[in-house]
């Protein structure tokens, strides 16, 4: 099927990759007094949303000039959470760790919009081109290389950055899937839920695992899937998130039931699934299909390709909503939620209290129900879910239902202020979608899906 290519509505914004020193400074700024940042809205890159503190694009400090104790603390801040480090151990050799422990595809280096001179320098230094791709919808060129034999991946990236300091040379980071089903599930209880009002022709996007499109909760949604790590393959996490976006059956309802749902499966059952290259391709596909709001309930480190893709997608009218993470208040900012232009979401329980494992920081824009709540599970049944992964789709659906213009600002005006007065690093602008939580008992949920 052919698709109409979207016209560019704003000039793409170029980015510069951050090295280890810059990232350390970023960690300091994330913990320090925040500055304002932009929140992306459909229709182009918007003015900043008042009250939303932001993460800086450039750090002001040189970690090399700091004391040993502070430098050690910064090093810990940059380290990958243990849950994500565990992906490397379970990958059967498909993944390795970058210098800070974040999972990356083994022996792959990504160049974003490489120059002819940079490409030539890499080839002359013994690097091998594995594949090249043009993401036309985002105006991005991507080249994936393998390092010379005997050169570790970390040193290989350092060498390329020295050879071409103006280039964007990056690891092919992997974004963590979340959730394991603890037990079987049961069919939904009877009794219709009053569905929210959904505009005709509403489109929503999901970048996650594949989705069980035959689940009863998704019977009224037009689900279209595409695999970006092999053929699309249904997964428990993606199916649960999809139901919270567009599902409706019996007592269960998502935030935008019946919406057309575009599902980009970036895992496909592959141990190297969830890569930055797959996420970039998925965002390009969303832009190609004029999807105005895309949910990403995945987390990982800052990555040049994903950052560029998010910015370019925002400039073409696609708003990204992302889970802020579940690795604790002391965890480093997780991405894509922490990028300027992305709406970051944290989770609260049935009493409206933030989950103890929830992330904190200026990347949090909204809080939404994310525990004591039902979602679609395996076998056509339902499970109880917990984590920011399941709060984010509620916010994504609310934003999509508000249409174009400035939906983020409108939703912020409707939020119920929690915690410190005004926007804060725990609840952001406050709680939204409290009425969208479906009690697990009402849906006949069995088992639990976490994170």
Short mmCIF file of C-alpha atoms in Angstrom, two decimals:
data_model
loop_
_atom_site.label_atom_id
_atom_site.label_comp_id
_atom_site.label_asym_id
_atom_site.label_seq_id
_atom_site.Cartn_x
_atom_site.Cartn_y
_atom_site.Cartn_z
CA UNK A 1 0.00 0.00 0.00
CA UNK A 2 1.39 3.40 -0.94
CA UNK A 3 1.42 6.28 1.50
CA UNK A 4 1.48 10.02 0.93
CA UNK A 5 4.63 11.59 2.23
CA UNK A 6 4.05 14.39 4.71
CA UNK A 7 5.30 17.84 3.84
CA UNK A 8 7.78 19.38 6.21
CA UNK A 9 6.11 21.92 8.46
CA UNK A 10 9.18 23.14 10.25
CA UNK A 11 12.86 23.06 9.61
CA UNK A 12 14.54 20.01 11.20
CA UNK A 13 16.60 20.75 14.27
CA UNK A 14 20.09 19.33 14.26
CA UNK A 15 21.58 17.85 17.43
CA UNK A 16 25.06 17.23 18.73
CA UNK A 17 25.99 14.02 20.50
CA UNK A 18 27.03 14.22 24.13
CA UNK A 19 30.13 12.44 25.34
CA UNK A 20 30.66 11.04 28.81
CA UNK A 21 31.70 14.39 30.26
CA UNK A 22 28.67 16.12 28.83
CA UNK A 23 26.37 13.44 30.09
CA UNK A 24 27.81 13.77 33.57
CA UNK A 25 27.05 17.47 33.48
CA UNK A 26 23.56 16.64 32.30
CA UNK A 27 23.06 14.51 35.39
CA UNK A 28 24.04 17.46 37.60
CA UNK A 29 21.64 19.77 35.85
CA UNK A 30 18.81 17.25 36.09
CA UNK A 31 19.25 17.24 39.87
CA UNK A 32 19.81 20.98 40.16
CA UNK A 33 17.40 23.91 39.82
CA UNK A 34 15.64 23.26 36.52
CA UNK A 35 15.23 25.54 33.54
CA UNK A 36 12.19 25.72 31.30
CA UNK A 37 11.93 23.43 28.30
CA UNK A 38 9.64 22.95 25.34
CA UNK A 39 6.85 20.43 25.15
CA UNK A 40 6.10 19.22 21.65
CA UNK A 41 2.61 19.67 20.26
CA UNK A 42 1.02 18.49 17.05
CA UNK A 43 1.60 20.94 14.24
CA UNK A 44 5.22 21.78 14.89
CA UNK A 45 7.67 22.69 17.61
CA UNK A 46 5.77 24.86 20.08
CA UNK A 47 6.58 27.56 22.56
CA UNK A 48 7.49 26.29 26.01
CA UNK A 49 4.68 25.18 28.28
CA UNK A 50 4.83 27.42 31.35
CA UNK A 51 5.78 25.68 34.54
CA UNK A 52 7.37 22.61 32.97
CA UNK A 53 11.02 22.59 34.03
CA UNK A 54 13.35 21.04 31.53
CA UNK A 55 16.54 19.09 31.09
CA UNK A 56 19.35 21.15 29.54
CA UNK A 57 20.76 20.55 26.10
CA UNK A 58 24.29 21.36 27.28
CA UNK A 59 25.88 20.89 30.70
CA UNK A 60 27.78 23.77 32.32
CA UNK A 61 30.22 21.70 34.36
CA UNK A 62 33.38 19.76 33.59
CA UNK A 63 33.33 16.58 35.69
CA UNK A 64 37.10 16.32 35.32
CA UNK A 65 37.48 19.37 37.56
CA UNK A 66 35.25 18.00 40.31
CA UNK A 67 36.43 16.25 43.44
CA UNK A 68 36.75 12.48 43.53
CA UNK A 69 33.67 12.03 45.72
CA UNK A 70 31.48 14.13 43.43
CA UNK A 71 32.89 12.44 40.34
CA UNK A 72 32.13 9.04 41.83
CA UNK A 73 28.56 10.13 42.57
CA UNK A 74 28.17 11.34 38.99
CA UNK A 75 29.45 8.02 37.72
CA UNK A 76 26.77 6.21 39.69
CA UNK A 77 24.12 8.60 38.36
CA UNK A 78 25.05 7.75 34.77
CA UNK A 79 24.95 4.00 35.33
CA UNK A 80 22.12 1.98 33.84
CA UNK A 81 19.53 0.71 36.33
CA UNK A 82 20.09 -2.94 37.24
CA UNK A 83 16.88 -4.00 35.47
CA UNK A 84 18.23 -2.73 32.15
CA UNK A 85 21.73 -4.11 32.76
CA UNK A 86 20.06 -7.48 33.13
CA UNK A 87 19.00 -7.39 29.47
CA UNK A 88 22.62 -7.95 28.48
CA UNK A 89 22.93 -11.08 30.62
CA UNK A 90 19.73 -12.55 29.17
CA UNK A 91 20.46 -11.79 25.50
CA UNK A 92 22.61 -14.85 24.70
CA UNK A 93 25.34 -12.62 23.32
CA UNK A 94 23.13 -10.43 21.11
CA UNK A 95 23.75 -7.43 23.37
CA UNK A 96 26.68 -5.92 25.21
CA UNK A 97 27.01 -2.99 27.58
CA UNK A 98 28.20 0.51 26.83
CA UNK A 99 30.72 2.11 29.27
CA UNK A 100 27.88 2.93 31.70
CA UNK A 101 26.19 -0.45 31.55
CA UNK A 102 23.34 0.45 29.19
CA UNK A 103 22.42 -2.40 26.83
CA UNK A 104 23.44 -1.98 23.19
CA UNK A 105 23.35 -4.18 20.09
CA UNK A 106 26.65 -6.05 19.96
CA UNK A 107 29.28 -4.69 17.57
CA UNK A 108 27.06 -1.99 16.05
CA UNK A 109 27.74 1.74 15.85
CA UNK A 110 25.20 4.20 14.49
CA UNK A 111 26.04 7.32 12.48
CA UNK A 112 23.29 9.93 12.21
CA UNK A 113 23.37 12.05 9.03
CA UNK A 114 27.01 11.13 8.36
CA UNK A 115 29.03 13.49 6.20
CA UNK A 116 30.99 12.22 3.22
CA UNK A 117 34.21 13.08 5.03
CA UNK A 118 33.10 11.27 8.18
CA UNK A 119 32.09 8.19 6.22
CA UNK A 120 35.40 8.13 4.40
CA UNK A 121 37.36 8.54 7.65
CA UNK A 122 35.47 5.61 9.19
CA UNK A 123 36.12 3.34 6.23
CA UNK A 124 39.79 4.33 6.08
CA UNK A 125 40.09 3.43 9.78
CA UNK A 126 38.84 -0.10 9.12
CA UNK A 127 35.16 0.21 10.03
CA UNK A 128 32.68 -1.79 7.94
CA UNK A 129 29.29 -0.53 6.80
CA UNK A 130 26.62 -3.05 7.79
CA UNK A 131 23.62 -1.18 6.42
CA UNK A 132 22.43 2.27 5.44
CA UNK A 133 18.95 3.73 5.44
CA UNK A 134 17.23 7.00 4.66
CA UNK A 135 14.29 7.85 6.92
CA UNK A 136 12.66 10.17 4.41
CA UNK A 137 9.74 11.15 6.63
CA UNK A 138 12.17 12.45 9.24
CA UNK A 139 14.83 13.76 6.88
CA UNK A 140 17.44 11.51 8.53
CA UNK A 141 20.17 9.32 7.08
CA UNK A 142 21.32 6.40 9.24
CA UNK A 143 24.46 4.31 8.75
CA UNK A 144 25.29 1.29 10.93
CA UNK A 145 28.91 0.17 11.12
CA UNK A 146 30.91 -2.64 12.69
CA UNK A 147 34.23 -1.84 14.41
CA UNK A 148 37.54 -3.25 13.20
CA UNK A 149 38.45 -6.68 14.57
CA UNK A 150 39.94 -6.53 18.04
CA UNK A 151 38.63 -3.05 18.89
CA UNK A 152 36.09 -2.88 21.70
CA UNK A 153 32.83 -1.11 20.99
CA UNK A 154 33.48 1.64 23.53
CA UNK A 155 36.91 2.43 22.09
CA UNK A 156 35.52 2.22 18.58
CA UNK A 157 32.96 4.92 19.31
CA UNK A 158 35.66 7.08 20.93
CA UNK A 159 37.86 6.67 17.85
CA UNK A 160 35.09 7.73 15.47
CA UNK A 161 34.32 10.79 17.57
CA UNK A 162 37.99 11.78 17.43
CA UNK A 163 38.18 11.15 13.68
CA UNK A 164 35.00 13.14 13.02
CA UNK A 165 34.28 15.45 15.98
CA UNK A 166 31.39 17.13 14.16
CA UNK A 167 29.66 13.81 13.43
CA UNK A 168 27.00 12.01 15.43
CA UNK A 169 28.49 8.61 16.31
CA UNK A 170 26.48 6.57 18.78
CA UNK A 171 25.88 3.15 20.27
CA UNK A 172 22.83 1.27 19.05
CA UNK A 173 21.16 1.41 22.47
CA UNK A 174 18.34 -0.95 23.36
CA UNK A 175 15.23 0.28 25.15
CA UNK A 176 13.90 -1.96 27.86
CA UNK A 177 10.67 -3.88 27.52
CA UNK A 178 8.79 -4.13 30.78
CA UNK A 179 6.43 -6.64 32.30
CA UNK A 180 5.99 -10.32 32.93
CA UNK A 181 2.68 -12.06 33.45
CA UNK A 182 2.46 -13.74 36.84
CA UNK A 183 -0.62 -15.88 36.23
CA UNK A 184 -3.44 -16.66 33.85
CA UNK A 185 -6.26 -14.22 33.23
CA UNK A 186 -10.01 -14.52 32.91
CA UNK A 187 -12.69 -13.04 30.65
CA UNK A 188 -14.06 -9.64 31.47
CA UNK A 189 -17.02 -9.19 33.78
CA UNK A 190 -20.27 -8.13 32.17
CA UNK A 191 -21.59 -4.58 32.25
CA UNK A 192 -20.77 -1.80 29.80
CA UNK A 193 -18.45 1.05 30.75
CA UNK A 194 -19.48 4.53 29.60
CA UNK A 195 -17.03 5.17 26.75
CA UNK A 196 -15.25 8.51 26.39
CA UNK A 197 -16.18 10.64 23.43
CA UNK A 198 -13.71 9.92 20.62
CA UNK A 199 -13.53 12.09 17.51
CA UNK A 200 -14.19 10.19 14.25
CA UNK A 201 -11.03 9.11 12.46
CA UNK A 202 -8.84 9.46 15.56
CA UNK A 203 -5.39 7.90 15.12
CA UNK A 204 -3.01 6.80 17.84
CA UNK A 205 0.43 5.24 17.65
CA UNK A 206 2.16 2.66 19.83
CA UNK A 207 5.87 1.79 19.79
CA UNK A 208 6.26 -1.34 21.89
CA UNK A 209 5.97 -5.09 21.48
CA UNK A 210 3.42 -6.40 19.04
CA UNK A 211 -0.26 -6.53 19.98
CA UNK A 212 -2.81 -9.34 20.12
CA UNK A 213 -5.24 -7.65 17.73
CA UNK A 214 -7.75 -10.46 18.30
CA UNK A 215 -8.17 -9.66 21.99
CA UNK A 216 -11.84 -8.86 22.77
CA UNK A 217 -10.80 -5.50 24.24
CA UNK A 218 -9.49 -4.44 20.82
CA UNK A 219 -12.42 -5.73 18.75
CA UNK A 220 -13.65 -2.19 18.09
CA UNK A 221 -10.24 -0.74 17.26
CA UNK A 222 -8.73 -0.78 13.78
CA UNK A 223 -5.28 -2.18 14.56
CA UNK A 224 -2.54 -1.97 11.97
CA UNK A 225 0.83 -3.48 12.85
CA UNK A 226 4.31 -3.44 11.38
CA UNK A 227 7.44 -5.16 12.64
CA UNK A 228 10.78 -3.35 12.89
CA UNK A 229 12.79 -6.26 14.29
CA UNK A 230 11.46 -9.01 12.08
CA UNK A 231 7.77 -9.95 11.72
CA UNK A 232 5.45 -8.40 14.28
CA UNK A 233 4.79 -10.68 17.22
CA UNK A 234 2.16 -10.20 19.94
CA UNK A 235 3.51 -9.44 23.40
CA UNK A 236 1.88 -9.08 26.80
CA UNK A 237 3.26 -5.58 27.37
CA UNK A 238 2.16 -4.13 24.04
CA UNK A 239 -1.27 -5.75 24.26
CA UNK A 240 -1.89 -4.28 27.72
CA UNK A 241 -0.78 -0.81 26.66
CA UNK A 242 -2.83 -1.00 23.45
CA UNK A 243 -5.97 -1.84 25.43
CA UNK A 244 -5.43 1.22 27.62
CA UNK A 245 -5.17 3.32 24.47
CA UNK A 246 -8.00 2.07 22.27
CA UNK A 247 -9.73 -0.84 24.00
CA UNK A 248 -13.34 -1.36 25.02
CA UNK A 249 -15.24 -4.48 26.10
CA UNK A 250 -17.78 -4.98 28.85
CA UNK A 251 -16.66 -3.18 31.99
CA UNK A 252 -13.30 -2.31 30.46
CA UNK A 253 -12.47 0.83 28.48
CA UNK A 254 -9.27 2.56 27.47
CA UNK A 255 -8.70 6.29 27.08
CA UNK A 256 -9.67 6.53 23.39
CA UNK A 257 -11.74 3.41 22.63
CA UNK A 258 -12.25 2.57 19.00
CA UNK A 259 -9.42 4.75 17.74
CA UNK A 260 -7.36 3.56 14.78
CA UNK A 261 -4.19 2.14 16.33
CA UNK A 262 -0.86 2.00 14.50
CA UNK A 263 1.41 -0.49 16.28
CA UNK A 264 5.16 -0.52 15.64
CA UNK A 265 6.64 -3.72 17.06
CA UNK A 266 10.31 -2.90 17.72
CA UNK A 267 10.99 -6.26 19.42
CA UNK A 268 9.62 -9.05 17.25
CA UNK A 269 10.87 -11.62 19.74
CA UNK A 270 14.49 -10.76 18.86
CA UNK A 271 17.07 -10.61 21.69
CA UNK A 272 18.40 -7.45 20.02
CA UNK A 273 14.92 -5.93 19.71
CA UNK A 274 14.08 -2.49 21.03
CA UNK A 275 17.10 -0.88 19.38
CA UNK A 276 17.49 2.82 18.69
CA UNK A 277 17.49 2.09 14.95
CA UNK A 278 14.15 0.29 15.29
CA UNK A 279 12.67 3.16 17.32
CA UNK A 280 13.84 5.65 14.69
CA UNK A 281 12.23 3.60 11.91
CA UNK A 282 9.03 3.31 13.92
CA UNK A 283 8.79 7.07 14.43
CA UNK A 284 9.30 7.61 10.70
CA UNK A 285 6.43 5.19 10.02
CA UNK A 286 4.19 7.11 12.41
CA UNK A 287 4.91 10.38 10.62
CA UNK A 288 4.32 8.68 7.26
CA UNK A 289 0.85 7.68 8.47
CA UNK A 290 -0.08 11.08 9.92
CA UNK A 291 -0.34 9.75 13.47
CA UNK A 292 -0.64 12.80 15.75
CA UNK A 293 0.08 11.16 19.15
CA UNK A 294 2.42 8.20 19.75
CA UNK A 295 2.80 6.32 23.03
CA UNK A 296 6.24 4.92 23.95
CA UNK A 297 6.16 2.94 27.21
CA UNK A 298 9.86 2.08 26.92
CA UNK A 299 12.93 3.47 28.68
CA UNK A 300 16.66 3.73 28.03
CA UNK A 301 19.54 6.20 27.91
CA UNK A 302 19.95 9.35 25.91
CA UNK A 303 20.71 8.41 22.31
CA UNK A 304 21.55 10.66 19.37
CA UNK A 305 19.41 8.83 16.81
CA UNK A 306 16.30 8.62 18.98
CA UNK A 307 16.72 12.23 20.04
CA UNK A 308 16.97 13.36 16.43
CA UNK A 309 13.97 11.23 15.43
CA UNK A 310 11.84 12.63 18.27
CA UNK A 311 12.70 16.20 17.33
CA UNK A 312 12.06 15.69 13.65
CA UNK A 313 8.77 13.89 14.36
CA UNK A 314 7.68 16.78 16.59
CA UNK A 315 8.50 19.21 13.83
CA UNK A 316 6.18 17.28 11.53
CA UNK A 317 3.25 17.23 13.92
CA UNK A 318 3.72 13.97 15.86
CA UNK A 319 3.64 14.27 19.64
CA UNK A 320 5.44 11.59 21.67
CA UNK A 321 4.10 10.56 25.08
CA UNK A 322 6.42 8.36 27.15
CA UNK A 323 6.63 6.58 30.49
CA UNK A 324 8.97 8.33 32.93
CA UNK A 325 10.17 5.02 34.35
CA UNK A 326 9.91 2.74 37.38
CA UNK A 327 13.51 2.48 38.62
CA UNK A 328 13.12 4.63 41.69
CA UNK A 329 13.42 8.31 42.62
CA UNK A 330 17.24 8.19 42.48
CA UNK A 331 17.42 6.73 38.95
CA UNK A 332 18.92 8.91 36.20
CA UNK A 333 16.51 10.58 33.77
CA UNK A 334 15.26 7.95 31.36
CA UNK A 335 14.53 8.51 27.69
CA UNK A 336 12.58 9.23 25.55
CA UNK A 337 10.47 10.72 28.38
CA UNK A 338 13.28 13.13 29.35
CA UNK A 339 13.71 14.68 25.90
CA UNK A 340 12.41 18.21 25.42
CA UNK A 341 9.24 17.95 23.37
CA UNK A 342 8.17 14.62 24.89
CA UNK A 343 5.34 14.40 27.42
CA UNK A 344 6.63 12.36 30.39
CA UNK A 345 4.12 10.44 32.52
CA UNK A 346 4.37 8.95 36.00
CA UNK A 347 1.98 6.56 37.73
CA UNK A 348 -0.25 6.79 40.79
CA UNK A 349 -2.25 4.17 42.67
CA UNK A 350 -6.00 4.05 43.30
CA UNK A 351 -5.62 6.61 46.10
CA UNK A 352 -3.85 9.07 43.82
CA UNK A 353 -0.43 8.59 45.43
CA UNK A 354 2.67 8.30 43.32
CA UNK A 355 4.15 4.81 43.20
CA UNK A 356 7.29 4.46 45.35
CA UNK A 357 9.22 3.07 42.39
CA UNK A 358 8.25 5.97 40.11
CA UNK A 359 10.87 8.25 38.60
CA UNK A 360 11.15 11.84 39.79
CA UNK A 361 12.41 14.91 37.99
CA UNK A 362 11.64 17.71 35.55
CA UNK A 363 10.82 15.13 32.87
CA UNK A 364 7.52 14.36 34.64
CA UNK A 365 4.68 16.32 33.00
CA UNK A 366 1.60 14.45 34.19
CA UNK A 367 0.52 11.74 36.61
CA UNK A 368 -2.14 9.19 35.67
CA UNK A 369 -3.48 5.92 37.09
CA UNK A 370 -0.89 3.16 36.77
CA UNK A 371 -1.70 0.67 39.53
CA UNK A 372 -4.72 -1.14 40.95
CA UNK A 373 -5.96 -1.10 37.35
CA UNK A 374 -7.05 -3.63 34.72
CA UNK A 375 -5.65 -4.06 31.21
CA UNK A 376 -5.84 -6.72 28.50
CA UNK A 377 -3.91 -9.89 29.25
CA UNK A 378 -3.09 -13.17 27.50
CA UNK A 379 -5.76 -15.53 26.32
CA UNK A 380 -8.42 -12.90 25.85
CA UNK A 381 -8.57 -12.07 29.56
CA UNK A 382 -7.37 -9.27 31.80
CA UNK A 383 -4.56 -8.63 34.26
CA UNK A 384 -3.87 -6.09 36.97
CA UNK A 385 -1.11 -3.70 35.85
CA UNK A 386 1.37 -1.50 37.70
CA UNK A 387 3.88 1.06 36.47
CA UNK A 388 4.39 4.15 34.35
CA UNK A 389 4.08 2.00 31.22
CA UNK A 390 0.35 1.83 31.83
CA UNK A 391 -0.17 5.44 32.91
CA UNK A 392 1.34 6.85 29.71
CA UNK A 393 -1.33 5.47 27.31
CA UNK A 394 -4.08 7.10 29.35
CA UNK A 395 -2.41 10.49 28.87
CA UNK A 396 -1.74 9.77 25.19
CA UNK A 397 -5.43 9.04 24.58
CA UNK A 398 -6.53 12.16 26.46
CA UNK A 399 -4.21 14.32 24.38
CA UNK A 400 -5.35 12.73 21.12
CA UNK A 401 -9.00 13.34 21.99
CA UNK A 402 -8.27 17.04 22.43
CA UNK A 403 -7.20 17.33 18.81
CA UNK A 404 -4.82 19.88 17.36
CA UNK A 405 -3.81 23.30 18.57
CA UNK A 406 -2.39 23.10 22.08
CA UNK A 407 -3.69 19.90 23.73
CA UNK A 408 -0.88 19.69 26.28
CA UNK A 409 -1.63 23.13 27.66
CA UNK A 410 -5.35 22.36 27.78
CA UNK A 411 -4.76 19.08 29.59
CA UNK A 412 -2.43 20.81 32.05
CA UNK A 413 -5.20 23.29 32.85
CA UNK A 414 -7.52 20.36 33.66
CA UNK A 415 -5.02 18.46 35.85
CA UNK A 416 -5.66 18.08 39.58
CA UNK A 417 -2.71 19.57 41.43
CA UNK A 418 -1.00 17.09 43.77
CA UNK A 419 2.10 17.33 45.90
CA UNK A 420 3.82 20.71 46.02
CA UNK A 421 1.71 23.56 44.72
CA UNK A 422 2.11 24.04 40.97
CA UNK A 423 4.22 21.85 38.69
CA UNK A 424 6.60 19.63 40.65
CA UNK A 425 9.05 16.79 39.92
CA UNK A 426 6.78 14.11 41.42
CA UNK A 427 3.39 14.74 39.78
CA UNK A 428 4.26 17.26 37.05
CA UNK A 429 1.20 19.40 36.36
CA UNK A 430 -0.91 16.98 38.34
CA UNK A 431 -3.25 14.03 38.00
CA UNK A 432 -5.31 13.41 34.86
CA UNK A 433 -7.51 10.52 33.78
CA UNK A 434 -8.45 9.38 37.29
CA UNK A 435 -11.85 8.29 35.96
CA UNK A 436 -10.20 6.02 33.37
CA UNK A 437 -8.94 3.50 35.93
CA UNK A 438 -10.91 0.25 35.66
CA UNK A 439 -10.76 -1.78 38.85
CA UNK A 440 -9.20 -5.22 38.22
CA UNK A 441 -12.17 -6.90 39.90
CA UNK A 442 -14.62 -5.20 37.55
CA UNK A 443 -12.81 -6.70 34.56
CA UNK A 444 -12.31 -10.12 36.15
CA UNK A 445 -8.54 -9.68 36.12
CA UNK A 446 -6.24 -12.53 37.10
CA UNK A 447 -2.48 -12.15 37.47
CA UNK A 448 -0.38 -9.03 37.25
CA UNK A 449 1.71 -7.22 34.68
CA UNK A 450 4.28 -4.87 36.24
CA UNK A 451 6.16 -1.85 34.91
#
